[in-house]
Every structure is written in C-alpha cells, then in structure tokens.
Amino acid sequence: MGENVEIKNTIIELINMFNANTNTLYDSESIVTEIANYLKGNSSDFNTFNNLPKETLIAILKLYVYEMAYLYVIYFETLNLSLSHYRIIEKYIEKLTLREKIDNPIESEIIKCYIDMINENNYLVRYKARAYLLANKKINMLLKINPFAIFTFEDNLQGLSIEEETIYQIIQLYIKATTINEQSDKYENPIADWLKFLELAKKEELNIEFFVQYMLCNLYRNYIFNSEFLKNDPSSASEEDYSQFENIEIKDETYDTNLEKYPPLREEELIEKIEEEDILDIVEEALESQTLGAYILNSFCFYNADLTRGLLEEMKLINDETLERINPFY
C-alpha cells in the first residue's frame, strides 16, 4: 500500500513539473519541438529526479502526453461536435501498442493536443472527458493508453459542486462557440464568439442572465483574490500575470452598434461598476452591448483557464460584502 502511494506521488510530481515546463513554453513558437526534444531526454530535469532511470521517467511522460491528447479529442465528442481531424487522432492513439508509444517519437499533432489540453482547459474539462468515457464504458481504453492514468483519475471520484458545474457549463458553451466559429472563418473574434455563445445558450434553454451574473461574480472574486492575497505572497505569480486581464480590449464595430452608448471597459472600470451599480443592471447592459458581453465572457474564460479545485476552494473563503450582494447562489 505504502509503495503504491509513493509511486503515485512520484508520478504526480513528475507530471506537475512537466506541465509547469509546458506552461512556461506556451508563448514559444517552437513549443512543439521543445517538448519533443524534452521527451527524448534532452533535459537536466531527468538527472536527479527521485533517482529513477531516465528511460522510466520519459516513458511515464510519453504515456501521460498520449492520455491528455486522448482526453482532449474525446472532449469534443461530449460537445456533440464531430470533428474528423480529432476522430483520426482518437483512432490513431487507440491502435498504438504500449511499446510503440514508449519507443517511438510522438507525432507533433499528439503533442499539440496535449498542449491544448494543459494550457487552454482547466480540470473540469478533463473531468468531463473522463466522465464521458465512464458513461460509454471506454475507461479501459484510457487505462490501456496509459496504465498510470489510474493515478490522475482520482479527481473524478470527488464529484462536482453546483458552482463547478456552472463554471463548466459556461466553458463548455464557450469552447463549442469558438469551435463552431473557427470552422466558419470567425476564429479569434470575441464578439462573434459571444453571439454564438448566446445563440447556443438560448437553443439549450439555459438561463443566460444567471450565467452573466455568475461570470461577473467570478471575475470580481478573482480580482479580489489576486489583488489582496496573491500579490502579498512573494512566492506567487508576478505583477505581469495580473495585468493580462487589464489588457483585454474588445472593440469590433462590425458587430456592436452600441459602442457610443456602451464603450469598451477596462478591468478597473468593470470592478468599479460592479461595486457601485446593481448587478442585474450590469447583466442587462451586457446583454444589450456585444462589446461588454464579449469582454465579460473572454475575461471569465481567461481567468478560469487553468483553474484547479484547490484554488477554487481557497477563493471561496473570501469574505466580501460586494461578493455577497452579487453572488447568484445567495
């Protein structure tokens, strides 16, 4: 029993180190090449890691990359999006033997899927992909792809809270909207994504007013947490990390005809607006102004992209009068 725990802890520590390196490389144009080289053992990280042989460490990480890539392509099935490119990747991964995955270099498309899963999606997306495999009796396939997946599967045993389900629903609609727009040449257009998001929410008969109010609450809580807690922690992220939300600016006159009435906001202006105005008035304004709605959705997805269960629980401990007033769960 103790040996299994030690193995699990070693694997989780190795995976966390690997994912952290991937996040560091995210803006690098050569990220795929650098990860491919890393998985060939070209890193000093492998010299002293828990005194395990380099070959063992590389094998564990290769199988993990295949696991994450597989979950990524499977996730689009949960959205009822039939993407032939991902179906090909899914079948390719399923056909590989364990020895083939360990001995051979990993295809660049597999590495790209791993990168997308790690850098663009939080633990809720991985949770839902695993849940889909369970529901469709395909979990054995995941364990065949990576036997060590048993150690990363524990997250699914805890279930999700109502708030986690809400965050997931918003992210699910956002991913679906951006994927559909990407296929129709509207990629990287935040306002087009917002409009498709609204269209999908209406089609699925979801309460969009509730979603917008929750997004505003979530953004405000993130702002409080980052400004009052993380900035006082010398071990936390740098000042540059906190300025990214502030730098999000959405203005597209092709779509929004209310720019004069509803000019684009910056972070400080939105926070002040939340503190001073009735939250339902801001919700109504967001549904009237494509620019404001797109800003809120884009910012929400940015802040929750790398969400962890532990971080969410920590943020929920914040006591703030404004948070209590705007929280749709109260």
JSON list of C-alpha atoms in Angstrom, two decimals, residues 63 66 70 93-99 101 138-149:
[
{"chain": "A", "resi": 63, "resn": "LEU", "atom": "CA", "xyz": [2.17, 7.88, -21.81]},
{"chain": "A", "resi": 66, "resn": "TYR", "atom": "CA", "xyz": [-0.98, 10.37, -25.02]},
{"chain": "A", "resi": 70, "resn": "TYR", "atom": "CA", "xyz": [-6.80, 11.40, -25.98]},
{"chain": "A", "resi": 93, "resn": "ILE", "atom": "CA", "xyz": [-3.94, 6.67, -30.33]},
{"chain": "A", "resi": 94, "resn": "GLU", "atom": "CA", "xyz": [-6.25, 3.72, -29.67]},
{"chain": "A", "resi": 95, "resn": "LYS", "atom": "CA", "xyz": [-4.37, 1.49, -32.13]},
{"chain": "A", "resi": 96, "resn": "LEU", "atom": "CA", "xyz": [-0.89, 2.13, -30.73]},
{"chain": "A", "resi": 97, "resn": "THR", "atom": "CA", "xyz": [0.58, -0.56, -28.51]},
{"chain": "A", "resi": 98, "resn": "LEU", "atom": "CA", "xyz": [2.21, 0.34, -25.20]},
{"chain": "A", "resi": 99, "resn": "ARG", "atom": "CA", "xyz": [5.64, -0.45, -26.64]},
{"chain": "A", "resi": 101, "resn": "LYS", "atom": "CA", "xyz": [4.04, 4.69, -27.51]},
{"chain": "A", "resi": 138, "resn": "LYS", "atom": "CA", "xyz": [-14.48, 3.20, -22.57]},
{"chain": "A", "resi": 139, "resn": "ILE", "atom": "CA", "xyz": [-12.45, 3.82, -19.42]},
{"chain": "A", "resi": 140, "resn": "ASN", "atom": "CA", "xyz": [-10.50, 0.61, -20.07]},
{"chain": "A", "resi": 141, "resn": "MET", "atom": "CA", "xyz": [-9.27, 2.19, -23.29]},
{"chain": "A", "resi": 142, "resn": "LEU", "atom": "CA", "xyz": [-7.85, 5.13, -21.32]},
{"chain": "A", "resi": 143, "resn": "LEU", "atom": "CA", "xyz": [-6.05, 2.72, -18.98]},
{"chain": "A", "resi": 144, "resn": "LYS", "atom": "CA", "xyz": [-4.76, 0.82, -21.99]},
{"chain": "A", "resi": 145, "resn": "ILE", "atom": "CA", "xyz": [-3.37, 4.06, -23.42]},
{"chain": "A", "resi": 146, "resn": "ASN", "atom": "CA", "xyz": [-1.77, 4.96, -20.08]},
{"chain": "A", "resi": 147, "resn": "PRO", "atom": "CA", "xyz": [-1.91, 2.47, -17.18]},
{"chain": "A", "resi": 148, "resn": "PHE", "atom": "CA", "xyz": [-0.76, 5.29, -14.88]},
{"chain": "A", "resi": 149, "resn": "ALA", "atom": "CA", "xyz": [-3.99, 7.18, -15.64]}
]
